[in-house]
């Protein structure tokens, strides 16, 4: 889900309490140096393959309705690996890795069951996806039970719908299982009504004042309630003691603009799709009774590609049986706080958006920007705060140094996680070294896949649904 760094109270958010998330985070391991890709399709591909999105062309704009492509079928995905180890595999919620042919849909790619939507967003109540093509609005249902359209959920709020499906699934499982609950919330809905929350959730936030942020807070609150419901279901089913629960955003928030959700990444710089920390440094934690050292914050480096080998090893597999990956088995780091095996991270390398960003140890290089630099700054939290919150954000804003914007940036993230002080002009040797690493990754980058929308995909040709359309 698209969620900002400042949208959870286990990060000290002064606005949006997330008590269920906080309880798990406080009793588990908060991942304070954990990264995803800057957009949803890219992150989901990385999670499913253990590989950076630059290797399979999904690093640009997320898959749009009617575009005939997806995550290449040559890759073995996480659920396929786990099924070979005897696990049941289930996906509830968002897929967004391609559905133009049935071979690309979840139940053909390793999931025993799927209930959710193929594309990136939809209405929270009608589950209709609106898309504008050449000035014309095209609309259709994007909600599926396996590969069958699900017409029976009209009027049921998306977060509630997917939570109920997850709870019922947990109640009826009797063997080892992998449940990927990929919530819609708090991602924006359709462009004509991007923010949708239930009144009982919004009513908890009278102090915010700013309308869109209040609705967004309600969306986050419903997500937090969902986590509580799922944990209770696991406990009642006697599964909690053997569970590993991972919470992860798939990219940072979007404070304004197209598909804005009013998610805020403060004090981190930037927003979704940009090369800055606010796009890729994600809210995340892991909770499990299997952790040897819990109730702590980990500052060790980790990336979303690491989950595949980590889960595979936890499930009893040997990572030596896997193809070469960008991900590492991080269980020793997560469980026992052993040193991370990860030293480099590719945020993104995109020749179409004309920017690149990588991290090596504590240093980060950024070349270029995104959207004409409109998301280069840090966006403060809008609206009011909960009572009795000291204005620490204001103090930080006053003391933060500023650097003139250029085309090449170098940051020491250990000392400057908010990317305020550009070291490119004073640390030439480090810059040269980082450029060399970046060029190595550029040489491994494939061009982004970006086909034109195919009108044959439009719902008018498929009984009002966004169904697979290519044989």
Short mmCIF file of C-alpha atoms in Angstrom, two decimals:
data_model
loop_
_atom_site.label_atom_id
_atom_site.label_comp_id
_atom_site.label_asym_id
_atom_site.label_seq_id
_atom_site.Cartn_x
_atom_site.Cartn_y
_atom_site.Cartn_z
CA UNK A 1 0.00 0.00 0.00
CA UNK A 2 1.04 3.58 -0.68
CA UNK A 3 1.80 4.99 2.79
CA UNK A 4 3.91 7.85 4.09
CA UNK A 5 6.65 7.64 6.71
CA UNK A 6 4.68 10.06 8.92
CA UNK A 7 1.41 8.12 8.68
CA UNK A 8 2.03 5.62 11.49
CA UNK A 9 2.42 6.41 15.16
CA UNK A 10 5.22 3.87 15.66
CA UNK A 11 7.23 6.50 13.77
CA UNK A 12 5.99 9.14 16.20
CA UNK A 13 3.21 10.53 14.01
CA UNK A 14 1.55 13.39 15.90
CA UNK A 15 -1.70 12.95 13.96
CA UNK A 16 -2.73 9.38 13.21
CA UNK A 17 -2.68 6.85 16.07
CA UNK A 18 -2.15 3.28 14.84
CA UNK A 19 -2.49 1.25 18.06
CA UNK A 20 -2.64 -2.21 16.50
CA UNK A 21 0.39 -1.59 14.33
CA UNK A 22 2.17 0.00 17.29
CA UNK A 23 1.55 -3.02 19.52
CA UNK A 24 3.12 -5.39 16.99
CA UNK A 25 5.98 -3.00 16.24
CA UNK A 26 6.77 -2.48 19.93
CA UNK A 27 6.81 -6.23 20.57
CA UNK A 28 8.69 -7.04 17.36
CA UNK A 29 11.46 -5.40 15.34
CA UNK A 30 10.90 -2.00 13.72
CA UNK A 31 12.79 -1.83 10.43
CA UNK A 32 14.18 1.68 10.46
CA UNK A 33 16.47 1.28 7.46
CA UNK A 34 14.20 -0.73 5.17
CA UNK A 35 13.70 0.11 1.50
CA UNK A 36 11.28 -0.60 -1.31
CA UNK A 37 11.16 0.71 -4.87
CA UNK A 38 9.56 4.14 -5.42
CA UNK A 39 6.35 2.81 -7.06
CA UNK A 40 3.96 -0.07 -6.50
CA UNK A 41 4.41 -2.38 -9.51
CA UNK A 42 8.18 -2.18 -9.12
CA UNK A 43 8.05 -3.03 -5.41
CA UNK A 44 5.62 -5.89 -5.91
CA UNK A 45 7.81 -7.35 -8.61
CA UNK A 46 10.82 -7.11 -6.31
CA UNK A 47 8.90 -8.81 -3.50
CA UNK A 48 7.76 -11.64 -5.76
CA UNK A 49 11.11 -12.26 -7.51
CA UNK A 50 13.84 -11.21 -5.08
CA UNK A 51 15.24 -9.08 -7.92
CA UNK A 52 15.47 -5.34 -8.54
CA UNK A 53 12.87 -4.04 -10.98
CA UNK A 54 15.62 -2.72 -13.29
CA UNK A 55 16.26 -6.34 -14.29
CA UNK A 56 12.81 -6.96 -15.81
CA UNK A 57 11.65 -3.54 -17.04
CA UNK A 58 9.04 -2.63 -14.40
CA UNK A 59 10.88 0.41 -13.02
CA UNK A 60 8.81 3.10 -14.75
CA UNK A 61 5.10 3.97 -14.43
CA UNK A 62 3.06 1.21 -12.76
CA UNK A 63 1.01 -0.97 -15.09
CA UNK A 64 -1.95 1.02 -16.40
CA UNK A 65 -5.36 -0.43 -17.31
CA UNK A 66 -5.24 -1.94 -20.78
CA UNK A 67 -1.47 -2.12 -21.14
CA UNK A 68 -0.55 -5.58 -22.49
CA UNK A 69 2.38 -6.56 -20.30
CA UNK A 70 3.31 -7.89 -16.88
CA UNK A 71 6.04 -9.46 -14.80
CA UNK A 72 7.86 -11.80 -17.20
CA UNK A 73 6.70 -15.41 -16.99
CA UNK A 74 10.28 -16.66 -16.96
CA UNK A 75 10.61 -15.73 -13.29
CA UNK A 76 9.71 -18.14 -10.50
CA UNK A 77 7.71 -16.20 -7.93
CA UNK A 78 7.66 -16.42 -4.15
CA UNK A 79 4.39 -18.41 -3.91
CA UNK A 80 5.69 -20.92 -6.48
CA UNK A 81 8.81 -21.46 -4.38
CA UNK A 82 6.75 -21.89 -1.20
CA UNK A 83 4.31 -24.32 -2.81
CA UNK A 84 7.23 -26.61 -3.61
CA UNK A 85 7.97 -26.62 0.12
CA UNK A 86 4.43 -27.73 0.93
CA UNK A 87 2.83 -24.38 1.72
CA UNK A 88 -0.64 -23.21 0.79
CA UNK A 89 -0.45 -19.77 -0.80
CA UNK A 90 -3.17 -17.13 -0.82
CA UNK A 91 -3.44 -13.56 -2.09
CA UNK A 92 -6.11 -11.14 -0.92
CA UNK A 93 -6.18 -7.61 -2.30
CA UNK A 94 -4.02 -5.92 -4.90
CA UNK A 95 -2.00 -7.78 -7.57
CA UNK A 96 -0.74 -5.16 -10.09
CA UNK A 97 1.80 -7.37 -11.84
CA UNK A 98 -0.07 -7.93 -15.09
CA UNK A 99 -3.36 -9.50 -16.17
CA UNK A 100 -3.61 -9.06 -19.91
CA UNK A 101 -3.38 -12.84 -20.31
CA UNK A 102 -4.65 -15.40 -17.82
CA UNK A 103 -1.11 -16.77 -17.50
CA UNK A 104 -0.16 -13.54 -15.72
CA UNK A 105 -2.91 -13.66 -13.09
CA UNK A 106 -2.24 -14.76 -9.49
CA UNK A 107 -3.70 -18.28 -9.58
CA UNK A 108 -1.53 -19.07 -12.61
CA UNK A 109 1.57 -17.78 -10.83
CA UNK A 110 1.62 -19.83 -7.68
CA UNK A 111 -1.32 -18.72 -5.56
CA UNK A 112 -3.86 -21.36 -4.56
CA UNK A 113 -6.50 -18.66 -4.19
CA UNK A 114 -6.95 -15.02 -5.10
CA UNK A 115 -9.61 -12.54 -4.07
CA UNK A 116 -8.86 -8.98 -5.07
CA UNK A 117 -8.14 -6.64 -7.95
CA UNK A 118 -5.74 -6.82 -10.85
CA UNK A 119 -4.76 -3.16 -11.30
CA UNK A 120 -3.47 -0.40 -9.06
CA UNK A 121 -6.58 1.30 -7.71
CA UNK A 122 -10.37 1.28 -7.76
CA UNK A 123 -13.40 2.68 -5.96
CA UNK A 124 -13.49 1.50 -2.36
CA UNK A 125 -17.23 0.75 -2.45
CA UNK A 126 -18.21 -0.15 -6.02
CA UNK A 127 -14.84 -1.76 -6.90
CA UNK A 128 -15.09 -0.11 -10.29
CA UNK A 129 -11.91 1.10 -11.96
CA UNK A 130 -12.17 4.35 -13.94
CA UNK A 131 -9.56 5.04 -16.60
CA UNK A 132 -9.28 7.97 -18.97
CA UNK A 133 -8.07 7.22 -22.48
CA UNK A 134 -7.89 9.96 -25.13
CA UNK A 135 -10.27 12.11 -23.10
CA UNK A 136 -12.83 9.34 -22.68
CA UNK A 137 -13.65 7.70 -19.36
CA UNK A 138 -13.61 3.92 -19.46
CA UNK A 139 -15.05 2.11 -16.43
CA UNK A 140 -15.46 -1.48 -15.34
CA UNK A 141 -15.40 -3.87 -12.42
CA UNK A 142 -11.98 -4.96 -11.19
CA UNK A 143 -12.74 -7.43 -8.40
CA UNK A 144 -12.05 -11.14 -8.81
CA UNK A 145 -12.46 -14.45 -7.05
CA UNK A 146 -9.79 -16.46 -8.79
CA UNK A 147 -10.47 -15.54 -12.41
CA UNK A 148 -14.21 -15.06 -11.95
CA UNK A 149 -15.63 -11.54 -11.55
CA UNK A 150 -16.92 -10.89 -8.02
CA UNK A 151 -20.23 -9.06 -8.34
CA UNK A 152 -21.40 -9.67 -4.77
CA UNK A 153 -19.38 -7.01 -2.91
CA UNK A 154 -21.06 -3.82 -4.15
CA UNK A 155 -21.19 -1.31 -1.30
CA UNK A 156 -18.74 -3.14 0.97
CA UNK A 157 -15.77 -0.93 1.87
CA UNK A 158 -12.58 -2.39 0.43
CA UNK A 159 -10.59 -2.65 3.66
CA UNK A 160 -13.49 -4.33 5.44
CA UNK A 161 -14.05 -6.67 2.49
CA UNK A 162 -10.46 -7.89 2.33
CA UNK A 163 -10.18 -8.16 6.11
CA UNK A 164 -13.27 -10.37 6.30
CA UNK A 165 -11.92 -12.58 3.52
CA UNK A 166 -8.60 -12.92 5.36
CA UNK A 167 -10.27 -13.80 8.67
CA UNK A 168 -12.46 -16.46 7.04
CA UNK A 169 -9.45 -17.90 5.24
CA UNK A 170 -7.50 -18.14 8.51
CA UNK A 171 -10.43 -19.89 10.19
CA UNK A 172 -10.44 -22.59 7.51
CA UNK A 173 -6.74 -23.28 7.04
CA UNK A 174 -5.24 -26.44 8.50
CA UNK A 175 -1.67 -26.55 7.17
CA UNK A 176 1.35 -24.34 6.63
CA UNK A 177 0.30 -21.31 4.68
CA UNK A 178 1.54 -18.06 3.17
CA UNK A 179 -1.06 -15.29 3.27
CA UNK A 180 -0.27 -12.15 1.28
CA UNK A 181 -2.83 -9.59 2.47
CA UNK A 182 -2.19 -6.78 0.00
CA UNK A 183 -4.53 -4.05 1.19
CA UNK A 184 -5.98 -1.34 -0.99
CA UNK A 185 -5.82 1.17 1.87
CA UNK A 186 -4.55 3.76 2.14
CA UNK A 187 -3.88 4.02 -1.62
CA UNK A 188 -6.04 6.54 -3.44
CA UNK A 189 -9.12 5.36 -5.32
CA UNK A 190 -10.25 6.64 -8.70
CA UNK A 191 -9.16 10.09 -9.84
CA UNK A 192 -12.70 11.51 -9.48
CA UNK A 193 -12.88 10.48 -5.79
CA UNK A 194 -9.38 9.55 -4.67
CA UNK A 195 -10.00 9.58 -0.91
CA UNK A 196 -12.72 7.40 0.62
CA UNK A 197 -13.13 6.45 4.26
CA UNK A 198 -15.95 5.29 6.49
CA UNK A 199 -17.49 7.90 8.78
CA UNK A 200 -16.74 6.04 12.00
CA UNK A 201 -13.04 6.09 11.11
CA UNK A 202 -12.95 9.74 10.04
CA UNK A 203 -14.81 10.85 13.17
CA UNK A 204 -11.75 9.97 15.26
CA UNK A 205 -9.80 12.89 13.79
CA UNK A 206 -11.69 16.16 14.44
CA UNK A 207 -8.45 17.92 15.35
CA UNK A 208 -6.86 17.60 11.90
CA UNK A 209 -9.06 20.19 10.23
CA UNK A 210 -7.74 19.68 6.70
CA UNK A 211 -10.45 17.70 4.87
CA UNK A 212 -8.35 15.46 2.63
CA UNK A 213 -5.89 14.61 5.39
CA UNK A 214 -8.83 13.75 7.67
CA UNK A 215 -10.26 11.33 5.10
CA UNK A 216 -6.81 9.83 4.61
CA UNK A 217 -6.44 9.38 8.37
CA UNK A 218 -9.70 7.44 8.33
CA UNK A 219 -8.29 5.18 5.62
CA UNK A 220 -5.18 4.52 7.70
CA UNK A 221 -7.34 3.88 10.77
CA UNK A 222 -9.32 1.23 8.89
CA UNK A 223 -6.05 -0.44 7.91
CA UNK A 224 -4.93 -0.45 11.53
CA UNK A 225 -8.24 -2.02 12.58
CA UNK A 226 -7.75 -4.67 9.91
CA UNK A 227 -4.38 -5.64 11.33
CA UNK A 228 -5.97 -6.05 14.75
CA UNK A 229 -8.70 -8.29 13.32
CA UNK A 230 -6.22 -10.51 11.47
CA UNK A 231 -4.02 -10.92 14.55
CA UNK A 232 -7.05 -11.86 16.66
CA UNK A 233 -8.09 -14.43 14.05
CA UNK A 234 -4.62 -15.97 14.08
CA UNK A 235 -4.74 -16.16 17.87
CA UNK A 236 -8.19 -17.76 17.94
CA UNK A 237 -7.07 -20.30 15.33
CA UNK A 238 -4.03 -21.25 17.43
CA UNK A 239 -1.64 -20.09 14.72
CA UNK A 240 -0.12 -17.00 16.28
CA UNK A 241 2.69 -18.77 18.11
CA UNK A 242 4.07 -20.09 14.80
CA UNK A 243 3.43 -16.98 12.70
CA UNK A 244 5.78 -14.42 11.20
CA UNK A 245 3.92 -11.17 10.53
CA UNK A 246 5.52 -8.60 8.23
CA UNK A 247 4.06 -5.15 7.70
CA UNK A 248 5.45 -3.16 4.77
CA UNK A 249 4.43 -0.22 2.62
CA UNK A 250 5.23 -0.62 -1.08
CA UNK A 251 6.22 3.02 -1.58
CA UNK A 252 5.99 6.38 0.13
CA UNK A 253 3.08 8.78 0.25
CA UNK A 254 1.86 11.25 -2.37
CA UNK A 255 0.92 14.57 -0.73
CA UNK A 256 -0.57 16.21 -3.82
CA UNK A 257 -0.93 15.84 -7.58
CA UNK A 258 -2.20 12.95 -9.72
CA UNK A 259 -3.44 10.01 -7.62
CA UNK A 260 -2.58 11.91 -4.43
CA UNK A 261 -3.57 10.13 -1.24
CA UNK A 262 -2.46 12.89 1.15
CA UNK A 263 0.15 10.55 2.55
CA UNK A 264 3.09 12.41 4.10
CA UNK A 265 6.72 11.30 4.36
CA UNK A 266 7.91 14.03 6.75
CA UNK A 267 10.67 14.55 7.70
CA UNK A 268 11.97 12.56 4.74
CA UNK A 269 12.40 14.25 1.40
CA UNK A 270 10.31 13.57 -1.69
CA UNK A 271 7.27 11.48 -2.58
CA UNK A 272 6.26 8.36 -4.51
CA UNK A 273 8.09 7.80 -7.83
CA UNK A 274 10.92 10.20 -6.91
CA UNK A 275 14.55 9.24 -6.14
CA UNK A 276 14.38 10.60 -2.57
CA UNK A 277 14.09 8.79 0.75
CA UNK A 278 10.41 9.65 1.09
CA UNK A 279 9.63 7.46 -1.92
CA UNK A 280 11.51 4.33 -0.90
CA UNK A 281 12.32 4.28 2.81
CA UNK A 282 9.22 2.47 3.95
CA UNK A 283 7.22 1.98 7.11
CA UNK A 284 7.83 -1.63 8.11
CA UNK A 285 8.26 -4.08 10.96
CA UNK A 286 8.37 -7.81 11.62
CA UNK A 287 6.67 -9.53 14.54
CA UNK A 288 6.98 -13.16 15.57
CA UNK A 289 7.42 -15.35 18.66
CA UNK A 290 10.21 -16.94 16.63
CA UNK A 291 12.39 -13.82 16.93
CA UNK A 292 15.27 -14.39 19.36
CA UNK A 293 15.74 -10.67 20.04
CA UNK A 294 12.57 -8.62 19.80
CA UNK A 295 11.26 -5.32 21.20
CA UNK A 296 13.88 -3.27 19.40
CA UNK A 297 14.51 -0.95 16.48
CA UNK A 298 16.84 -2.20 13.77
CA UNK A 299 18.91 0.30 11.80
CA UNK A 300 20.44 -2.42 9.66
CA UNK A 301 20.03 -2.13 5.92
CA UNK A 302 17.29 -4.21 4.31
CA UNK A 303 15.39 -4.22 1.00
CA UNK A 304 12.06 -5.67 -0.13
CA UNK A 305 13.96 -8.15 -2.36
CA UNK A 306 15.24 -9.79 0.83
CA UNK A 307 11.87 -11.27 1.78
CA UNK A 308 11.91 -14.03 -0.85
CA UNK A 309 15.12 -15.74 0.32
CA UNK A 310 14.25 -15.01 3.96
CA UNK A 311 10.82 -16.63 3.72
CA UNK A 312 12.18 -19.49 1.63
CA UNK A 313 14.78 -20.32 4.28
CA UNK A 314 12.23 -19.97 7.09
CA UNK A 315 9.96 -22.41 5.26
CA UNK A 316 12.71 -25.02 5.27
CA UNK A 317 14.30 -24.41 1.91
CA UNK A 318 17.98 -23.93 1.15
CA UNK A 319 18.77 -20.60 -0.48
CA UNK A 320 21.54 -22.34 -2.42
CA UNK A 321 18.74 -23.92 -4.47
CA UNK A 322 17.52 -20.50 -5.64
CA UNK A 323 18.67 -18.73 -8.77
CA UNK A 324 21.00 -15.72 -8.22
CA UNK A 325 19.04 -12.95 -6.51
CA UNK A 326 19.49 -9.38 -5.37
CA UNK A 327 17.87 -10.35 -2.07
CA UNK A 328 19.57 -11.91 0.95
CA UNK A 329 18.33 -14.25 3.66
CA UNK A 330 17.98 -11.74 6.50
CA UNK A 331 16.56 -13.95 9.25
CA UNK A 332 19.75 -13.88 11.34
CA UNK A 333 19.69 -10.09 11.15
CA UNK A 334 16.00 -9.87 11.96
CA UNK A 335 15.96 -12.48 14.70
CA UNK A 336 19.36 -12.14 16.37
CA UNK A 337 20.55 -8.71 15.22
CA UNK A 338 23.51 -10.21 13.39
CA UNK A 339 25.20 -7.87 10.87
CA UNK A 340 23.25 -7.35 7.67
CA UNK A 341 24.60 -8.99 4.53
CA UNK A 342 23.33 -6.04 2.51
CA UNK A 343 25.59 -3.12 1.59
CA UNK A 344 24.04 -1.74 -1.62
CA UNK A 345 20.52 -0.74 -2.60
CA UNK A 346 19.17 0.25 -6.00
CA UNK A 347 16.36 2.75 -5.53
CA UNK A 348 15.74 3.03 -9.25
CA UNK A 349 17.48 3.51 -12.58
CA UNK A 350 15.02 4.77 -15.16
CA UNK A 351 16.16 6.02 -18.58
CA UNK A 352 12.64 7.28 -19.39
CA UNK A 353 12.26 9.37 -16.25
CA UNK A 354 15.97 10.16 -16.60
CA UNK A 355 17.07 9.65 -13.03
CA UNK A 356 19.04 7.13 -11.02
CA UNK A 357 19.66 6.58 -7.32
CA UNK A 358 21.62 3.95 -5.42
CA UNK A 359 22.94 3.53 -1.89
CA UNK A 360 26.25 1.96 -0.87
CA UNK A 361 26.72 1.56 2.87
CA UNK A 362 25.91 4.99 4.33
CA UNK A 363 26.30 7.01 1.11
CA UNK A 364 23.64 7.68 -1.50
CA UNK A 365 24.01 9.15 -4.97
CA UNK A 366 21.14 10.72 -6.92
CA UNK A 367 21.53 11.77 -10.56
CA UNK A 368 18.60 13.67 -12.06
CA UNK A 369 15.13 14.09 -10.65
CA UNK A 370 11.48 13.26 -11.35
CA UNK A 371 8.48 15.27 -12.57
CA UNK A 372 10.54 18.39 -13.15
CA UNK A 373 11.64 18.46 -9.53
CA UNK A 374 8.11 18.98 -8.19
CA UNK A 375 8.66 16.34 -5.52
CA UNK A 376 12.22 17.27 -4.55
CA UNK A 377 11.30 19.01 -1.31
CA UNK A 378 10.08 17.84 2.09
CA UNK A 379 6.33 18.13 2.62
CA UNK A 380 5.21 19.03 6.17
CA UNK A 381 2.26 17.35 7.83
CA UNK A 382 -0.94 19.29 6.99
CA UNK A 383 -3.65 20.12 9.51
CA UNK A 384 -3.65 20.02 13.28
CA UNK A 385 -2.02 17.55 15.62
CA UNK A 386 -3.30 15.56 18.52
CA UNK A 387 -3.40 17.58 21.76
CA UNK A 388 -0.19 17.89 23.80
CA UNK A 389 2.19 17.35 20.89
CA UNK A 390 5.37 19.45 21.09
CA UNK A 391 6.24 21.11 17.78
CA UNK A 392 9.41 19.07 17.23
CA UNK A 393 8.80 19.22 13.48
CA UNK A 394 8.95 23.00 13.56
CA UNK A 395 12.20 22.93 15.49
CA UNK A 396 13.71 20.53 12.98
CA UNK A 397 12.67 22.76 10.09
CA UNK A 398 14.41 25.71 11.73
CA UNK A 399 17.75 23.97 12.25
CA UNK A 400 17.92 21.96 9.00
CA UNK A 401 20.64 23.13 6.58
CA UNK A 402 19.83 23.73 2.94
CA UNK A 403 21.79 22.93 -0.19
CA UNK A 404 21.30 24.49 -3.59
CA UNK A 405 19.63 22.02 -5.95
CA UNK A 406 21.88 20.59 -8.67
CA UNK A 407 21.68 17.57 -10.94
CA UNK A 408 24.02 15.34 -8.89
CA UNK A 409 23.57 14.72 -5.18
CA UNK A 410 25.62 12.84 -2.62
CA UNK A 411 24.34 12.27 0.90
CA UNK A 412 25.67 10.58 4.02
CA UNK A 413 22.41 9.02 5.18
CA UNK A 414 23.77 8.03 8.59
CA UNK A 415 24.28 11.70 9.40
CA UNK A 416 21.69 13.21 7.06
CA UNK A 417 18.69 10.90 6.53
CA UNK A 418 16.56 13.84 5.39
CA UNK A 419 18.91 14.62 2.48
CA UNK A 420 19.52 18.25 3.34
CA UNK A 421 23.28 18.51 2.84
CA UNK A 422 24.61 17.72 -0.65
CA UNK A 423 28.23 16.52 -0.36
CA UNK A 424 28.88 16.18 -4.10
CA UNK A 425 31.20 19.19 -4.27
CA UNK A 426 33.24 18.33 -1.16
CA UNK A 427 33.57 14.52 -1.29
CA UNK A 428 34.92 13.95 -4.80
CA UNK A 429 36.55 10.60 -4.05
CA UNK A 430 33.35 9.19 -2.57
CA UNK A 431 31.36 10.62 -5.47
CA UNK A 432 33.65 8.96 -8.01
CA UNK A 433 33.36 5.65 -6.21
CA UNK A 434 29.57 5.89 -6.07
CA UNK A 435 29.43 6.78 -9.76
CA UNK A 436 31.41 3.64 -10.54
CA UNK A 437 28.94 1.48 -8.61
CA UNK A 438 26.04 3.23 -10.32
CA UNK A 439 27.53 2.58 -13.76
CA UNK A 440 27.83 -1.13 -12.93
CA UNK A 441 24.11 -1.23 -12.19
CA UNK A 442 23.29 0.84 -15.28
CA UNK A 443 24.99 -1.84 -17.37
CA UNK A 444 22.59 -4.41 -15.90
CA UNK A 445 19.46 -2.32 -16.45
CA UNK A 446 16.93 -3.31 -19.10
CA UNK A 447 14.73 -0.67 -20.77
CA UNK A 448 11.37 -0.02 -19.11
CA UNK A 449 8.40 -1.81 -20.67
CA UNK A 450 5.80 0.73 -21.70
CA UNK A 451 3.36 -0.50 -24.38
CA UNK A 452 0.37 1.52 -25.56
CA UNK A 453 -3.06 0.88 -24.08
CA UNK A 454 -5.01 -1.67 -26.12
CA UNK A 455 -8.68 -0.63 -26.61
CA UNK A 456 -9.59 -4.31 -26.89
CA UNK A 457 -9.09 -4.43 -23.11
CA UNK A 458 -11.92 -2.00 -22.34
CA UNK A 459 -14.73 -3.36 -20.13
CA UNK A 460 -17.35 -2.75 -22.82
CA UNK A 461 -15.80 -5.75 -24.58
CA UNK A 462 -15.80 -7.99 -21.48
CA UNK A 463 -19.20 -7.81 -19.81
CA UNK A 464 -18.26 -4.66 -17.93
CA UNK A 465 -15.05 -6.00 -16.36
CA UNK A 466 -11.31 -5.40 -16.67
CA UNK A 467 -10.68 -9.02 -17.65
CA UNK A 468 -7.68 -10.61 -19.39
CA UNK A 469 -8.18 -10.04 -23.12
CA UNK A 470 -5.28 -11.61 -25.03
CA UNK A 471 -5.39 -15.33 -25.81
#
